[in-house]
């Protein structure tokens, strides 16, 4: 029987616990496809799980990671929408086809084994065929969580409109994907970072309209109001969490949307922000985003392919134990500008 290399977290707490093991290559069953994984993209969620700081339940002896792009190499009985050779991606949750993501049930790399392996069997109904485009497998792997999370934030509630202003926190994959989508939608864009070098890089590469260094301007909400002539931002991608939510709510326009996506920051002191009053005072929508549905992933992929949008891949690593651990360490260091991928070929 043929075997494949699979990475498992025998125990959580440190990246060195990522161990390659040999396991049988599975076969596609009825209504399933076997996918050869070509590239895997990392998220902060993967770092949190490996370091055992993720707040939700995690499967023991987990195969980590949720985002991959690959090629169909076997089609199971009853599958009519896929052929051998099709390039595909899959949503993090294999059971949420449309509507809201309710929890971590059946989420790759969390409650079920993920994609850091050479081959994976997927339900055909939960697999997304990629459009023809010049994008690489790394590009597409990097769009999975970022693209449909951003699509959900911009179009899952109150749609982003041309001429509106979008505020993006930090220079990670979600924020840069949000920047790219917002620019393509005709919005004015503002992005924050603690690094002038990163801000200059993003301005040159992605054409962001305005940048704010939040170390130079710790009261960055004031800078947002200056840029917007006192109006504030119509959409905010809030990836910081409790440490930044107060400033985000100060920055949001009347009736605007703050999409809470991440939990990267912590409180600077023991004072909790008055989220209830701030939201009420602005008539704002404060909305939690748990990634997106398969339908939103399909919509985002079509948008990327049709517009031939650039994808924020910062660095790639090889599918060796040294390469895998280095990729996790690089993301954990916060030095990346965009997405980090592990390439299998």
CSV table of C-alpha atoms in Angstrom, one decimal:
chain,number,residue,atom,x,y,z
A,1,UNK,CA,0.0,0.0,0.0
A,2,UNK,CA,1.3,3.5,-0.9
A,3,UNK,CA,2.1,5.8,1.9
A,4,UNK,CA,2.2,9.6,2.4
A,5,UNK,CA,3.9,12.0,4.7
A,6,UNK,CA,1.6,13.5,7.3
A,7,UNK,CA,2.5,16.0,10.0
A,8,UNK,CA,0.9,15.5,13.4
A,9,UNK,CA,0.9,17.4,16.7
A,10,UNK,CA,1.5,14.5,19.1
A,11,UNK,CA,1.2,17.1,21.9
A,12,UNK,CA,0.6,20.8,21.9
A,13,UNK,CA,2.8,23.6,23.4
A,14,UNK,CA,5.7,24.0,21.0
A,15,UNK,CA,6.4,23.8,17.3
A,16,UNK,CA,9.0,21.1,17.8
A,17,UNK,CA,6.1,18.7,18.5
A,18,UNK,CA,5.2,18.7,14.8
A,19,UNK,CA,6.3,15.3,13.7
A,20,UNK,CA,6.2,13.7,10.2
A,21,UNK,CA,4.7,10.2,10.1
A,22,UNK,CA,4.0,7.8,7.3
A,23,UNK,CA,0.4,6.9,6.8
A,24,UNK,CA,-1.6,5.1,4.0
A,25,UNK,CA,-2.8,7.3,1.1
A,26,UNK,CA,-6.6,7.2,1.5
A,27,UNK,CA,-9.0,6.4,-1.4
A,28,UNK,CA,-11.9,8.5,-2.5
A,29,UNK,CA,-15.2,7.0,-1.5
A,30,UNK,CA,-18.7,7.6,-2.9
A,31,UNK,CA,-19.3,11.4,-3.5
A,32,UNK,CA,-15.6,12.1,-2.5
A,33,UNK,CA,-12.5,13.3,-4.3
A,34,UNK,CA,-8.9,12.5,-3.4
A,35,UNK,CA,-6.7,15.7,-3.6
A,36,UNK,CA,-3.0,15.9,-3.9
A,37,UNK,CA,-2.0,18.8,-1.7
A,38,UNK,CA,0.3,21.2,-3.5
A,39,UNK,CA,0.5,24.1,-1.1
A,40,UNK,CA,-0.6,24.9,2.5
A,41,UNK,CA,-1.0,28.4,4.0
A,42,UNK,CA,-0.7,29.2,7.7
A,43,UNK,CA,-3.0,31.2,9.8
A,44,UNK,CA,-2.6,32.6,13.4
A,45,UNK,CA,-5.1,29.9,14.4
A,46,UNK,CA,-2.5,27.3,13.5
A,47,UNK,CA,0.1,29.0,15.7
A,48,UNK,CA,-2.4,29.3,18.6
A,49,UNK,CA,-3.3,25.6,18.3
A,50,UNK,CA,0.4,24.5,18.2
A,51,UNK,CA,1.2,26.6,21.2
A,52,UNK,CA,-1.9,25.4,23.0
A,53,UNK,CA,-3.4,28.9,23.4
A,54,UNK,CA,-6.4,28.3,21.1
A,55,UNK,CA,-9.6,29.0,23.1
A,56,UNK,CA,-11.7,26.3,21.4
A,57,UNK,CA,-11.6,22.5,21.6
A,58,UNK,CA,-8.9,20.8,19.5
A,59,UNK,CA,-8.6,17.2,18.3
A,60,UNK,CA,-5.8,15.2,20.0
A,61,UNK,CA,-2.8,14.1,17.8
A,62,UNK,CA,-4.0,16.6,15.3
A,63,UNK,CA,-3.0,17.0,11.6
A,64,UNK,CA,-2.8,20.9,11.7
A,65,UNK,CA,-3.7,23.6,9.2
A,66,UNK,CA,-6.9,24.3,7.3
A,67,UNK,CA,-5.9,26.1,4.1
A,68,UNK,CA,-4.7,24.3,1.1
A,69,UNK,CA,-4.7,24.3,-2.7
A,70,UNK,CA,-4.3,21.1,-4.6
A,71,UNK,CA,-5.2,18.9,-7.6
A,72,UNK,CA,-7.8,16.2,-7.9
A,73,UNK,CA,-6.1,12.8,-8.5
A,74,UNK,CA,-9.1,10.5,-7.9
A,75,UNK,CA,-12.8,10.9,-8.3
A,76,UNK,CA,-15.2,8.7,-6.3
A,77,UNK,CA,-18.4,7.1,-7.3
A,78,UNK,CA,-21.3,9.5,-7.9
A,79,UNK,CA,-19.1,12.6,-8.4
A,80,UNK,CA,-20.1,14.5,-11.5
A,81,UNK,CA,-18.7,18.0,-10.9
A,82,UNK,CA,-15.0,17.2,-10.7
A,83,UNK,CA,-12.4,15.6,-13.0
A,84,UNK,CA,-8.9,14.3,-12.5
A,85,UNK,CA,-6.6,17.3,-12.9
A,86,UNK,CA,-9.0,20.0,-11.5
A,87,UNK,CA,-7.4,22.5,-9.2
A,88,UNK,CA,-9.3,23.0,-6.0
A,89,UNK,CA,-9.5,24.5,-2.6
A,90,UNK,CA,-11.9,23.8,0.3
A,91,UNK,CA,-13.5,25.8,3.1
A,92,UNK,CA,-12.2,25.4,6.7
A,93,UNK,CA,-15.6,23.9,7.8
A,94,UNK,CA,-16.7,21.0,5.6
A,95,UNK,CA,-20.3,21.3,6.7
A,96,UNK,CA,-21.1,25.0,6.3
A,97,UNK,CA,-22.2,25.3,2.7
A,98,UNK,CA,-24.1,28.6,3.1
A,99,UNK,CA,-25.3,30.8,5.9
A,100,UNK,CA,-23.4,31.6,9.2
A,101,UNK,CA,-20.5,29.6,10.6
A,102,UNK,CA,-21.8,28.5,13.9
A,103,UNK,CA,-18.8,26.9,15.6
A,104,UNK,CA,-15.7,24.8,15.0
A,105,UNK,CA,-17.5,21.6,14.2
A,106,UNK,CA,-15.8,19.7,11.3
A,107,UNK,CA,-13.2,22.5,10.9
A,108,UNK,CA,-10.0,21.3,9.3
A,109,UNK,CA,-7.0,21.6,11.5
A,110,UNK,CA,-9.0,22.1,14.6
A,111,UNK,CA,-11.8,19.7,15.5
A,112,UNK,CA,-10.9,17.3,12.6
A,113,UNK,CA,-7.5,16.5,11.0
A,114,UNK,CA,-6.3,19.2,8.7
A,115,UNK,CA,-4.3,19.6,5.5
A,116,UNK,CA,-0.6,19.4,6.4
A,117,UNK,CA,-0.2,16.2,4.4
A,118,UNK,CA,0.4,15.0,0.9
A,119,UNK,CA,-3.1,13.7,0.1
A,120,UNK,CA,-6.5,14.4,1.6
A,121,UNK,CA,-10.0,13.0,0.8
A,122,UNK,CA,-12.7,15.7,0.7
A,123,UNK,CA,-16.5,15.6,0.2
A,124,UNK,CA,-17.2,16.7,-3.3
A,125,UNK,CA,-20.0,19.0,-2.1
A,126,UNK,CA,-17.5,20.8,0.1
A,127,UNK,CA,-14.8,21.3,-2.5
A,128,UNK,CA,-14.4,24.4,-4.7
A,129,UNK,CA,-13.1,24.2,-8.3
A,130,UNK,CA,-10.8,27.1,-9.0
A,131,UNK,CA,-11.3,29.3,-12.0
A,132,UNK,CA,-8.7,29.5,-14.8
A,133,UNK,CA,-6.1,32.1,-13.8
A,134,UNK,CA,-2.4,32.8,-13.6
A,135,UNK,CA,-2.4,32.3,-9.9
A,136,UNK,CA,-0.1,29.7,-8.4
A,137,UNK,CA,-1.1,27.0,-5.9
A,138,UNK,CA,0.5,29.1,-3.1
A,139,UNK,CA,-1.6,32.0,-4.2
A,140,UNK,CA,-4.8,30.0,-3.9
A,141,UNK,CA,-3.8,28.4,-0.6
A,142,UNK,CA,-3.2,31.8,0.8
A,143,UNK,CA,-6.8,32.9,-0.2
A,144,UNK,CA,-8.8,30.3,1.6
A,145,UNK,CA,-9.4,31.7,5.1
A,146,UNK,CA,-8.4,35.3,4.2
A,147,UNK,CA,-10.6,35.6,1.1
A,148,UNK,CA,-13.9,34.2,2.5
A,149,UNK,CA,-13.4,35.8,5.9
A,150,UNK,CA,-13.0,39.2,4.1
A,151,UNK,CA,-15.9,38.4,1.7
A,152,UNK,CA,-18.1,37.6,4.7
A,153,UNK,CA,-17.1,40.8,6.4
A,154,UNK,CA,-17.7,43.0,3.4
A,155,UNK,CA,-20.8,41.3,1.9
A,156,UNK,CA,-22.3,39.0,4.6
A,157,UNK,CA,-24.2,41.8,6.4
A,158,UNK,CA,-24.0,45.4,5.2
A,159,UNK,CA,-22.3,45.4,1.8
A,160,UNK,CA,-19.3,47.5,1.1
A,161,UNK,CA,-20.0,50.2,-1.5
A,162,UNK,CA,-17.7,52.1,-3.9
A,163,UNK,CA,-16.6,55.4,-2.3
A,164,UNK,CA,-16.7,54.1,1.3
A,165,UNK,CA,-13.7,54.0,3.6
A,166,UNK,CA,-12.2,50.8,4.9
A,167,UNK,CA,-9.8,50.6,7.9
A,168,UNK,CA,-7.5,47.5,8.2
A,169,UNK,CA,-5.5,46.7,11.3
A,170,UNK,CA,-2.1,45.3,10.8
A,171,UNK,CA,-0.3,43.7,7.8
A,172,UNK,CA,-1.3,40.0,8.1
A,173,UNK,CA,-3.1,38.0,5.4
A,174,UNK,CA,-6.7,39.0,6.4
A,175,UNK,CA,-5.9,42.7,6.4
A,176,UNK,CA,-3.9,42.6,3.1
A,177,UNK,CA,-6.6,40.6,1.4
A,178,UNK,CA,-9.1,43.1,2.8
A,179,UNK,CA,-7.0,45.9,1.3
A,180,UNK,CA,-6.9,44.2,-2.1
A,181,UNK,CA,-10.6,43.5,-2.1
A,182,UNK,CA,-11.5,47.0,-0.9
A,183,UNK,CA,-9.3,48.7,-3.6
A,184,UNK,CA,-10.9,46.5,-6.3
A,185,UNK,CA,-14.4,47.5,-5.0
A,186,UNK,CA,-13.6,51.2,-5.3
A,187,UNK,CA,-13.1,52.0,-1.6
A,188,UNK,CA,-10.7,54.3,0.1
A,189,UNK,CA,-8.2,52.3,2.3
A,190,UNK,CA,-6.4,53.0,5.5
A,191,UNK,CA,-4.0,50.4,7.1
A,192,UNK,CA,-2.2,50.4,10.5
A,193,UNK,CA,1.1,48.9,11.6
A,194,UNK,CA,3.9,49.5,14.1
A,195,UNK,CA,6.5,49.4,11.4
A,196,UNK,CA,7.1,52.2,8.9
A,197,UNK,CA,9.1,49.8,6.7
A,198,UNK,CA,6.0,47.5,6.4
A,199,UNK,CA,3.7,50.5,5.7
A,200,UNK,CA,6.1,51.8,3.0
A,201,UNK,CA,6.2,48.3,1.5
A,202,UNK,CA,2.5,48.0,1.4
A,203,UNK,CA,2.1,51.4,-0.1
A,204,UNK,CA,4.4,50.6,-2.9
A,205,UNK,CA,3.1,47.0,-3.5
A,206,UNK,CA,-0.6,47.4,-3.0
A,207,UNK,CA,-1.3,51.1,-3.3
A,208,UNK,CA,-3.0,51.6,0.0
A,209,UNK,CA,-4.4,55.2,0.2
A,210,UNK,CA,-3.4,56.0,3.8
A,211,UNK,CA,-1.1,54.5,6.4
A,212,UNK,CA,-1.0,55.0,10.2
A,213,UNK,CA,1.9,53.9,12.5
A,214,UNK,CA,0.1,53.1,15.7
A,215,UNK,CA,3.3,53.4,17.8
A,216,UNK,CA,3.9,56.9,16.5
A,217,UNK,CA,0.2,57.6,16.9
A,218,UNK,CA,-1.2,55.5,19.8
A,219,UNK,CA,-4.5,57.4,19.5
A,220,UNK,CA,-4.9,56.2,16.0
A,221,UNK,CA,-8.6,56.7,16.0
A,222,UNK,CA,-7.9,60.5,15.9
A,223,UNK,CA,-5.8,59.9,12.8
A,224,UNK,CA,-8.6,58.0,11.1
A,225,UNK,CA,-11.0,60.9,11.8
A,226,UNK,CA,-8.5,63.4,10.3
A,227,UNK,CA,-8.2,61.3,7.2
A,228,UNK,CA,-12.0,60.9,6.8
A,229,UNK,CA,-12.8,64.6,7.7
A,230,UNK,CA,-14.4,63.5,10.9
A,231,UNK,CA,-16.7,60.8,9.3
A,232,UNK,CA,-14.8,57.7,10.4
A,233,UNK,CA,-14.4,54.4,8.5
A,234,UNK,CA,-17.5,52.6,7.1
A,235,UNK,CA,-15.9,49.1,7.4
A,236,UNK,CA,-13.2,48.0,9.9
A,237,UNK,CA,-11.5,44.7,9.9
A,238,UNK,CA,-10.8,44.2,13.6
A,239,UNK,CA,-8.1,41.6,14.1
A,240,UNK,CA,-6.7,42.9,17.4
A,241,UNK,CA,-9.5,42.0,19.8
A,242,UNK,CA,-9.8,43.4,23.3
A,243,UNK,CA,-6.7,45.5,23.0
A,244,UNK,CA,-7.8,47.5,19.9
A,245,UNK,CA,-11.6,47.3,20.0
A,246,UNK,CA,-12.0,50.6,21.8
A,247,UNK,CA,-10.0,52.5,19.2
A,248,UNK,CA,-11.9,50.7,16.4
A,249,UNK,CA,-15.2,51.8,17.8
A,250,UNK,CA,-13.9,55.3,18.0
A,251,UNK,CA,-12.8,55.1,14.4
A,252,UNK,CA,-16.1,53.7,12.9
A,253,UNK,CA,-18.5,55.9,11.0
A,254,UNK,CA,-22.1,56.4,12.1
A,255,UNK,CA,-23.9,53.2,11.1
A,256,UNK,CA,-20.6,51.5,10.1
A,257,UNK,CA,-19.5,47.9,10.6
A,258,UNK,CA,-16.8,46.6,12.8
A,259,UNK,CA,-16.0,43.0,11.9
A,260,UNK,CA,-14.3,41.3,14.8
A,261,UNK,CA,-12.0,38.6,13.2
A,262,UNK,CA,-9.0,38.1,15.5
A,263,UNK,CA,-7.7,38.2,19.0
A,264,UNK,CA,-4.0,39.2,18.5
A,265,UNK,CA,-3.8,41.9,21.1
A,266,UNK,CA,-4.4,42.2,24.9
A,267,UNK,CA,-5.5,44.9,27.2
A,268,UNK,CA,-2.9,47.6,27.9
A,269,UNK,CA,-4.2,48.0,31.4
A,270,UNK,CA,-7.0,46.4,33.5
A,271,UNK,CA,-9.7,48.7,32.2
A,272,UNK,CA,-12.2,47.0,29.9
A,273,UNK,CA,-13.6,49.2,27.1
A,274,UNK,CA,-17.2,50.1,27.2
A,275,UNK,CA,-18.1,48.3,24.0
A,276,UNK,CA,-21.9,48.6,24.6
A,277,UNK,CA,-21.9,52.4,24.9
A,278,UNK,CA,-19.5,52.9,22.0
A,279,UNK,CA,-21.5,50.7,19.7
A,280,UNK,CA,-24.8,52.4,20.7
A,281,UNK,CA,-23.3,55.9,20.4
A,282,UNK,CA,-22.4,55.3,16.8
A,283,UNK,CA,-25.4,53.2,15.8
A,284,UNK,CA,-22.7,50.8,14.6
A,285,UNK,CA,-22.8,47.1,13.8
A,286,UNK,CA,-20.3,45.0,15.8
A,287,UNK,CA,-20.2,41.6,14.2
A,288,UNK,CA,-18.1,38.5,14.9
A,289,UNK,CA,-16.7,36.7,11.9
A,290,UNK,CA,-15.9,33.0,12.0
A,291,UNK,CA,-14.5,32.7,8.5
A,292,UNK,CA,-17.2,32.0,6.0
A,293,UNK,CA,-19.2,29.4,4.1
A,294,UNK,CA,-18.4,27.4,1.0
A,295,UNK,CA,-20.7,29.7,-1.1
A,296,UNK,CA,-18.7,32.8,0.1
A,297,UNK,CA,-15.4,31.0,-0.7
A,298,UNK,CA,-16.7,30.3,-4.2
A,299,UNK,CA,-17.7,34.0,-4.6
A,300,UNK,CA,-14.4,35.2,-3.4
A,301,UNK,CA,-12.4,32.8,-5.7
A,302,UNK,CA,-14.4,34.0,-8.7
A,303,UNK,CA,-13.8,37.6,-7.8
A,304,UNK,CA,-10.0,37.0,-7.4
A,305,UNK,CA,-9.9,35.0,-10.7
A,306,UNK,CA,-12.1,37.4,-12.7
A,307,UNK,CA,-10.2,40.6,-11.5
A,308,UNK,CA,-6.9,38.8,-11.6
A,309,UNK,CA,-6.2,40.2,-8.1
A,310,UNK,CA,-2.7,40.0,-6.6
A,311,UNK,CA,-2.5,37.7,-3.6
A,312,UNK,CA,-0.3,38.7,-0.5
A,313,UNK,CA,2.1,35.7,-0.3
A,314,UNK,CA,5.1,36.9,1.6
A,315,UNK,CA,7.3,33.7,1.9
A,316,UNK,CA,7.2,30.0,1.1
A,317,UNK,CA,8.9,27.1,2.9
A,318,UNK,CA,9.5,23.5,1.9
A,319,UNK,CA,7.6,20.5,3.1
A,320,UNK,CA,10.4,19.2,5.3
A,321,UNK,CA,10.3,19.1,9.1
A,322,UNK,CA,12.8,21.9,9.2
A,323,UNK,CA,10.8,23.9,6.7
A,324,UNK,CA,7.5,23.3,8.4
A,325,UNK,CA,8.8,24.3,11.9
A,326,UNK,CA,10.5,27.4,10.3
A,327,UNK,CA,7.3,28.4,8.7
A,328,UNK,CA,5.4,28.2,12.0
A,329,UNK,CA,8.2,30.2,13.7
A,330,UNK,CA,8.2,32.9,11.0
A,331,UNK,CA,4.5,33.5,11.4
A,332,UNK,CA,4.7,33.5,15.2
A,333,UNK,CA,7.5,36.1,15.0
A,334,UNK,CA,5.2,38.6,13.3
A,335,UNK,CA,7.8,39.5,10.7
A,336,UNK,CA,5.6,38.5,7.8
A,337,UNK,CA,3.7,40.9,5.5
A,338,UNK,CA,0.9,38.8,4.2
A,339,UNK,CA,0.7,35.0,4.0
A,340,UNK,CA,3.2,32.3,4.6
A,341,UNK,CA,2.9,29.0,2.7
A,342,UNK,CA,4.4,25.5,2.8
A,343,UNK,CA,4.9,24.1,-0.7
A,344,UNK,CA,4.9,20.4,-1.3
A,345,UNK,CA,6.4,20.4,-4.8
